[in-house]
mmCIF file of C-alpha atoms in Angstrom:
data_model
loop_
_atom_site.group_PDB
_atom_site.id
_atom_site.type_symbol
_atom_site.label_atom_id
_atom_site.label_comp_id
_atom_site.label_asym_id
_atom_site.label_seq_id
_atom_site.Cartn_x
_atom_site.Cartn_y
_atom_site.Cartn_z
ATOM 1 C CA MET A 12 107.017 112.532 92.446
ATOM 2 C CA GLU A 13 108.812 110.523 95.088
ATOM 3 C CA SER A 14 106.690 107.909 97.338
ATOM 4 C CA THR A 15 109.291 108.661 100.267
ATOM 5 C CA SER A 16 111.563 111.609 101.703
ATOM 6 C CA SER A 17 114.147 111.683 104.031
ATOM 7 C CA HIS A 18 113.701 113.674 107.434
ATOM 8 C CA ASN A 19 116.283 114.631 109.909
ATOM 9 C CA ILE A 20 115.453 113.411 113.473
ATOM 10 C CA VAL A 21 116.741 113.338 116.725
ATOM 11 C CA ARG A 22 116.289 109.954 118.880
ATOM 12 C CA CYS A 23 116.168 109.832 122.449
ATOM 13 C CA LYS A 24 117.374 106.537 123.792
ATOM 14 C CA SER A 25 116.952 105.347 127.413
ATOM 15 C CA GLY A 26 115.384 108.858 128.233
ATOM 16 C CA ASN A 27 118.890 110.735 128.389
ATOM 17 C CA THR A 28 121.078 110.150 125.329
ATOM 18 C CA LEU A 29 119.821 112.178 122.100
ATOM 19 C CA ILE A 30 121.124 111.111 119.001
ATOM 20 C CA ALA A 31 120.792 113.110 115.489
ATOM 21 C CA GLU A 32 119.721 110.412 112.329
ATOM 22 C CA THR A 33 117.773 110.521 109.366
ATOM 23 C CA GLN A 34 114.423 108.538 108.933
ATOM 24 C CA MET A 35 112.630 107.724 105.557
ATOM 25 C CA LEU A 36 108.967 109.214 105.916
ATOM 26 C CA ILE A 37 105.996 107.854 103.460
ATOM 27 C CA SER A 38 104.911 110.975 101.052
ATOM 28 C CA GLU A 39 101.220 112.140 101.052
ATOM 29 C CA GLU A 40 99.869 114.328 98.216
ATOM 30 C CA PRO A 41 96.254 114.904 96.795
ATOM 31 C CA LEU A 42 95.062 113.314 93.646
ATOM 32 C CA SER A 43 92.118 114.734 91.750
ATOM 33 C CA ILE A 44 90.426 112.194 89.932
ATOM 34 C CA ARG A 45 88.511 113.532 86.967
ATOM 35 C CA VAL A 46 85.757 111.774 85.153
ATOM 36 C CA GLU A 47 84.387 112.861 81.724
ATOM 37 C CA ASN A 48 86.149 116.422 82.132
ATOM 38 C CA THR A 49 84.623 116.854 85.537
ATOM 39 C CA PRO A 50 86.180 116.871 89.159
ATOM 40 C CA TYR A 51 84.699 113.632 90.749
ATOM 41 C CA ALA A 52 86.897 112.951 93.914
ATOM 42 C CA VAL A 53 89.782 114.234 95.540
ATOM 43 C CA VAL A 54 91.804 111.524 97.789
ATOM 44 C CA MET A 55 95.130 111.933 99.442
ATOM 45 C CA ARG A 56 97.605 109.130 98.395
ATOM 46 C CA THR A 57 101.176 107.974 98.354
ATOM 47 C CA PRO A 58 102.481 109.077 94.834
ATOM 48 C CA GLY A 59 102.725 106.251 92.572
ATOM 49 C CA ASP A 60 100.167 103.936 90.436
ATOM 50 C CA GLU A 61 98.054 106.644 89.955
ATOM 51 C CA ARG A 62 96.278 104.823 87.153
ATOM 52 C CA PHE A 63 95.657 101.607 89.147
ATOM 53 C CA LEU A 64 94.385 103.769 92.128
ATOM 54 C CA ALA A 65 91.769 105.528 89.898
ATOM 55 C CA ALA A 66 90.978 102.166 87.985
ATOM 56 C CA GLY A 67 90.097 100.515 91.421
ATOM 57 C CA PHE A 68 88.311 103.402 92.602
ATOM 58 C CA CYS A 69 86.092 103.617 89.454
ATOM 59 C CA LEU A 70 85.264 99.925 89.814
ATOM 60 C CA ALA A 71 84.577 100.166 93.588
ATOM 61 C CA GLU A 72 82.396 103.330 92.947
ATOM 62 C CA GLY A 73 80.253 101.584 90.247
ATOM 63 C CA LEU A 74 81.665 103.821 87.563
ATOM 64 C CA VAL A 75 82.868 100.693 85.602
ATOM 65 C CA ASP A 76 82.220 96.885 85.736
ATOM 66 C CA ARG A 77 85.053 95.765 83.671
ATOM 67 C CA VAL A 78 88.339 97.259 82.018
ATOM 68 C CA GLU A 79 86.165 97.411 78.675
ATOM 69 C CA ASP A 80 84.221 100.244 80.230
ATOM 70 C CA PHE A 81 87.565 102.685 80.301
ATOM 71 C CA ALA A 82 87.992 104.593 76.883
ATOM 72 C CA ALA A 83 91.016 106.001 78.363
ATOM 73 C CA ILE A 84 92.541 106.363 81.588
ATOM 74 C CA GLY A 85 95.904 108.379 82.280
ATOM 75 C CA TYR A 86 97.277 111.644 83.545
ATOM 76 C CA CYS A 87 95.654 115.036 82.188
ATOM 77 C CA GLU A 88 96.692 116.806 79.111
ATOM 78 C CA GLN A 89 99.228 118.782 81.374
ATOM 79 C CA MET A 90 100.678 115.919 82.827
ATOM 80 C CA ASP A 91 100.173 116.877 86.145
ATOM 81 C CA PRO A 92 101.303 113.828 88.488
ATOM 82 C CA ASN A 93 98.249 114.920 90.887
ATOM 83 C CA VAL A 94 95.573 114.768 88.202
ATOM 84 C CA ILE A 95 94.264 111.619 86.619
ATOM 85 C CA ALA A 96 91.767 111.822 83.598
ATOM 86 C CA VAL A 97 88.967 108.952 83.295
ATOM 87 C CA THR A 98 86.942 108.704 80.150
ATOM 88 C CA LEU A 99 84.374 105.996 79.667
ATOM 89 C CA THR A 100 82.926 104.663 76.555
ATOM 90 C CA PRO A 101 79.426 106.243 75.221
ATOM 91 C CA GLN A 102 77.551 103.128 76.450
ATOM 92 C CA ARG A 103 78.757 103.234 79.994
ATOM 93 C CA ARG A 104 78.659 106.818 80.096
ATOM 94 C CA GLU A 105 74.784 106.687 79.435
ATOM 95 C CA LYS A 106 74.547 103.665 81.848
ATOM 96 C CA VAL A 107 75.721 105.469 84.891
ATOM 97 C CA SER A 108 74.654 109.201 84.036
ATOM 98 C CA ASP A 109 73.158 109.331 87.678
ATOM 99 C CA LEU A 110 76.647 108.701 88.897
ATOM 100 C CA LEU A 111 78.094 111.257 86.982
ATOM 101 C CA ALA A 112 75.821 113.958 87.718
ATOM 102 C CA ARG A 113 76.189 112.935 91.316
ATOM 103 C CA ARG A 114 72.233 113.482 92.190
ATOM 104 C CA GLY A 115 72.015 112.822 95.896
ATOM 105 C CA TYR A 116 75.220 110.573 95.520
ATOM 106 C CA ILE A 117 77.831 110.223 98.473
ATOM 107 C CA SER A 118 80.525 108.207 97.931
ATOM 108 C CA GLN A 119 80.318 104.840 99.728
ATOM 109 C CA THR A 120 84.047 103.707 99.587
ATOM 110 C CA SER A 121 85.646 106.558 100.917
ATOM 111 C CA CYS A 122 86.549 107.275 104.848
ATOM 112 C CA GLY A 123 83.839 108.942 107.057
ATOM 113 C CA ILE A 124 80.678 107.001 106.495
ATOM 114 C CA CYS A 125 79.341 104.402 109.061
ATOM 115 C CA GLY A 126 76.335 102.526 110.417
ATOM 116 C CA LYS A 127 74.459 99.911 110.040
ATOM 117 C CA GLU A 128 71.654 101.621 108.062
ATOM 118 C CA LEU A 129 73.896 101.502 105.317
ATOM 119 C CA VAL A 130 74.133 97.803 104.731
ATOM 120 C CA LYS A 131 70.919 97.648 102.947
ATOM 121 C CA ASP A 132 71.697 100.425 100.631
ATOM 122 C CA LEU A 133 75.132 99.272 100.035
ATOM 123 C CA ILE A 134 73.838 95.272 99.042
ATOM 124 C CA GLN A 135 71.803 96.803 96.416
ATOM 125 C CA ASN A 136 74.692 97.687 94.349
ATOM 126 C CA MET A 137 76.495 94.558 94.978
ATOM 127 C CA VAL A 138 75.849 90.665 93.813
ATOM 128 C CA PRO A 139 76.728 88.153 96.511
ATOM 129 C CA SER A 140 79.800 86.091 95.857
ATOM 130 C CA THR A 141 79.277 83.043 94.004
ATOM 131 C CA ASP A 142 82.974 81.984 94.321
ATOM 132 C CA THR A 143 83.491 78.146 95.456
ATOM 133 C CA THR A 144 87.369 78.523 95.349
ATOM 134 C CA ARG A 145 88.881 76.672 97.969
ATOM 135 C CA ILE A 146 92.135 77.952 99.373
ATOM 136 C CA ASP A 147 94.591 75.679 101.237
ATOM 137 C CA LEU A 148 95.368 77.146 104.912
ATOM 138 C CA ALA A 149 98.795 76.109 105.279
ATOM 139 C CA ALA A 150 99.686 77.326 101.993
ATOM 140 C CA LEU A 151 98.042 80.758 102.181
ATOM 141 C CA LEU A 152 99.455 81.372 105.842
ATOM 142 C CA GLU A 153 102.798 80.536 104.873
ATOM 143 C CA ARG A 154 102.399 83.303 101.759
ATOM 144 C CA ILE A 155 101.399 85.774 104.473
ATOM 145 C CA ASN A 156 103.426 85.168 107.397
ATOM 146 C CA ASP A 157 105.504 88.475 108.645
ATOM 147 C CA ASP A 158 108.353 87.817 106.718
ATOM 148 C CA ARG A 159 106.766 86.812 103.439
ATOM 149 C CA MET A 160 104.464 89.937 103.897
ATOM 150 C CA GLN A 161 107.558 92.402 103.682
ATOM 151 C CA ASP A 162 108.644 90.859 100.440
ATOM 152 C CA TYR A 163 105.361 92.662 99.064
ATOM 153 C CA GLN A 164 105.574 95.922 100.873
ATOM 154 C CA ASP A 165 108.782 97.898 99.837
ATOM 155 C CA LEU A 166 107.188 101.039 101.110
ATOM 156 C CA TYR A 167 106.977 99.523 104.437
ATOM 157 C CA ARG A 168 110.347 98.380 104.949
ATOM 158 C CA LYS A 169 111.564 101.713 103.923
ATOM 159 C CA THR A 170 109.095 103.997 106.443
ATOM 160 C CA ASN A 171 107.350 101.595 108.644
ATOM 161 C CA SER A 172 104.192 103.452 107.750
ATOM 162 C CA ALA A 173 102.615 101.965 104.631
ATOM 163 C CA HIS A 174 99.468 100.164 104.378
ATOM 164 C CA GLY A 175 99.625 96.911 101.781
ATOM 165 C CA ALA A 176 97.193 95.092 99.772
ATOM 166 C CA VAL A 177 98.334 91.768 97.983
ATOM 167 C CA LEU A 178 95.905 89.866 95.532
ATOM 168 C CA PHE A 179 96.229 86.364 94.878
ATOM 169 C CA SER A 180 95.208 83.639 92.354
ATOM 170 C CA ARG A 181 93.873 80.093 93.358
ATOM 171 C CA ASP A 182 97.087 78.783 93.499
ATOM 172 C CA LEU A 183 98.772 81.844 95.191
ATOM 173 C CA ALA A 184 100.065 83.638 92.406
ATOM 174 C CA VAL A 185 100.275 87.395 93.138
ATOM 175 C CA MET A 186 97.709 89.218 90.943
ATOM 176 C CA GLY A 187 98.115 92.685 92.133
ATOM 177 C CA LEU A 188 100.236 94.899 94.501
ATOM 178 C CA GLY A 189 99.094 98.008 96.287
ATOM 179 C CA GLU A 190 100.807 100.403 98.984
ATOM 180 C CA ASP A 191 99.623 103.473 100.216
ATOM 181 C CA VAL A 192 99.429 105.943 102.842
ATOM 182 C CA GLY A 193 95.610 105.029 103.113
ATOM 183 C CA ARG A 194 94.129 101.476 103.421
ATOM 184 C CA HIS A 195 91.689 102.258 100.836
ATOM 185 C CA ASN A 196 94.247 103.596 98.390
ATOM 186 C CA ALA A 197 96.441 100.502 98.822
ATOM 187 C CA LEU A 198 93.525 98.297 97.965
ATOM 188 C CA ASP A 199 92.426 100.316 95.108
ATOM 189 C CA LYS A 200 95.818 100.440 93.686
ATOM 190 C CA ALA A 201 95.967 96.386 93.771
ATOM 191 C CA ILE A 202 92.721 95.925 92.437
ATOM 192 C CA GLY A 203 93.230 98.692 89.891
ATOM 193 C CA GLN A 204 96.502 96.636 88.549
ATOM 194 C CA ALA A 205 94.565 93.346 88.263
ATOM 195 C CA LEU A 206 91.697 95.246 86.467
ATOM 196 C CA LEU A 207 93.941 97.045 83.873
ATOM 197 C CA GLU A 208 96.252 93.891 83.357
ATOM 198 C CA ASN A 209 93.101 91.479 82.916
ATOM 199 C CA ARG A 210 93.930 89.377 85.979
ATOM 200 C CA LEU A 211 91.017 90.590 88.253
ATOM 201 C CA PRO A 212 88.981 87.334 86.862
ATOM 202 C CA GLN A 213 91.690 84.959 88.460
ATOM 203 C CA THR A 214 91.868 86.640 91.792
ATOM 204 C CA VAL A 215 90.305 85.090 94.619
ATOM 205 C CA ALA A 216 91.629 86.470 97.587
ATOM 206 C CA ALA A 217 92.939 89.948 98.727
ATOM 207 C CA VAL A 218 95.359 89.748 102.163
ATOM 208 C CA LEU A 219 95.434 93.431 103.740
ATOM 209 C CA SER A 220 98.165 94.896 106.198
ATOM 210 C CA SER A 221 95.145 96.973 107.840
ATOM 211 C CA ARG A 222 91.780 96.140 109.556
ATOM 212 C CA VAL A 223 88.958 95.720 107.504
ATOM 213 C CA SER A 224 86.108 98.082 107.420
ATOM 214 C CA TYR A 225 83.091 97.802 105.500
ATOM 215 C CA GLU A 226 84.603 100.189 102.661
ATOM 216 C CA LEU A 227 87.096 97.508 102.044
ATOM 217 C CA VAL A 228 84.531 94.585 101.905
ATOM 218 C CA GLN A 229 82.745 96.744 99.585
ATOM 219 C CA LYS A 230 85.652 97.092 97.332
ATOM 220 C CA CYS A 231 86.449 93.427 97.194
ATOM 221 C CA ALA A 232 82.546 92.569 96.914
ATOM 222 C CA ARG A 233 82.586 94.822 93.536
ATOM 223 C CA ALA A 234 85.813 93.098 92.114
ATOM 224 C CA GLY A 235 84.505 89.732 92.505
ATOM 225 C CA ILE A 236 86.924 88.831 95.231
ATOM 226 C CA GLY A 237 85.530 86.250 97.694
ATOM 227 C CA THR A 238 88.094 85.956 100.674
ATOM 228 C CA ILE A 239 89.670 88.799 102.485
ATOM 229 C CA VAL A 240 92.306 88.053 105.095
ATOM 230 C CA SER A 241 93.884 90.917 107.100
ATOM 231 C CA MET A 242 96.476 91.419 109.628
ATOM 232 C CA SER A 243 93.951 93.158 112.097
ATOM 233 C CA ARG A 244 90.242 92.512 113.151
ATOM 234 C CA PRO A 245 87.464 93.507 111.085
ATOM 235 C CA THR A 246 84.865 95.763 112.327
ATOM 236 C CA ALA A 247 81.429 93.967 113.174
ATOM 237 C CA LEU A 248 80.013 95.977 110.105
ATOM 238 C CA ALA A 249 82.535 94.772 107.858
ATOM 239 C CA VAL A 250 81.545 91.046 109.108
ATOM 240 C CA ASP A 251 77.923 91.938 108.488
ATOM 241 C CA LEU A 252 78.293 92.776 105.057
ATOM 242 C CA GLY A 253 80.927 90.231 104.360
ATOM 243 C CA GLY A 254 78.145 87.523 105.511
ATOM 244 C CA ARG A 255 75.591 88.884 103.550
ATOM 245 C CA MET A 256 77.935 89.198 100.412
ATOM 246 C CA ASN A 257 78.748 85.103 100.800
ATOM 247 C CA MET A 258 82.348 86.274 101.187
ATOM 248 C CA THR A 259 85.178 84.802 103.737
ATOM 249 C CA LEU A 260 86.585 87.327 106.273
ATOM 250 C CA ALA A 261 89.625 86.249 108.250
ATOM 251 C CA CYS A 262 92.298 88.060 110.261
ATOM 252 C CA ILE A 263 95.780 86.838 111.826
ATOM 253 C CA SER A 264 95.711 86.907 115.562
ATOM 254 C CA LYS A 265 98.508 88.212 117.983
ATOM 255 C CA GLU A 266 99.171 84.786 118.770
ATOM 256 C CA GLY A 267 99.464 83.934 114.932
ATOM 257 C CA ASP A 268 96.357 81.978 114.784
ATOM 258 C CA LEU A 269 94.007 82.609 111.706
ATOM 259 C CA LEU A 270 90.211 83.776 112.960
ATOM 260 C CA ILE A 271 87.647 83.020 110.674
ATOM 261 C CA PHE A 272 84.604 85.313 110.915
ATOM 262 C CA SER A 273 82.627 84.148 107.876
ATOM 263 C CA GLY A 274 82.965 81.680 104.850
ATOM 264 C CA ARG A 275 84.792 79.108 106.531
ATOM 265 C CA GLU A 276 83.980 76.446 103.628
ATOM 266 C CA ARG A 277 86.566 78.376 101.519
ATOM 267 C CA LEU A 278 89.581 77.742 103.684
ATOM 268 C CA VAL A 279 90.466 74.073 103.698
ATOM 269 C CA GLU A 280 93.149 72.351 105.460
ATOM 270 C CA SER A 281 95.827 70.255 103.675
ATOM 271 C CA GLY A 282 95.422 66.970 102.765
#
């Protein structure tokens, strides 16, 4: 399945000139995530990196804590590109049996849930960050300026409509990349790649093309990522949750400044 497709359009210039041209549009398809041979969730996503997406999703939801909790993860037996099958180890399956039974369970890391009343419930399933990594501010900003960010976003360059997530190590090496029509999916893909390729322990920062809502803070907290930098402002609930989780939240302003909402101590000036 292709992540983009070409469409014929008509461009109107100066209000009176019509020009026929083609535009690349980002694809959107459903992905069914099956856990232990049972449908668990359906997400709308851009085709590609389905294993990474499912792995990141499972980590965020609490179904796994580490890559060793997976017995298998891949396409279903029919090799349907829109179905990913996840099998857990017997020990992990027993530990998360309540989640698998979905007894009163509502996904907390997908769209559609909001409100400060969630924070108390959310932090019961997360551990505040103990990461003391210091990140050089000047080097970080150089890595994520507009020109450099597009180096990580092939889909965005083609369609101008993809969300992106980039994970960095302490020395700002890339640990994971994700692009998708959905900002949650983009982060799941990046985290899932780092998880399956055993680079998550070295990951200290996530840079996101979108605004930061509480779900994205939760995903990073579950992944042990202490710093989030976004291209748009976080929500108030995200800042509240990030503060409680001892995380660093910052964003790039329209003027190009870095606005730090919590965790100032992790971002240090050169020299």
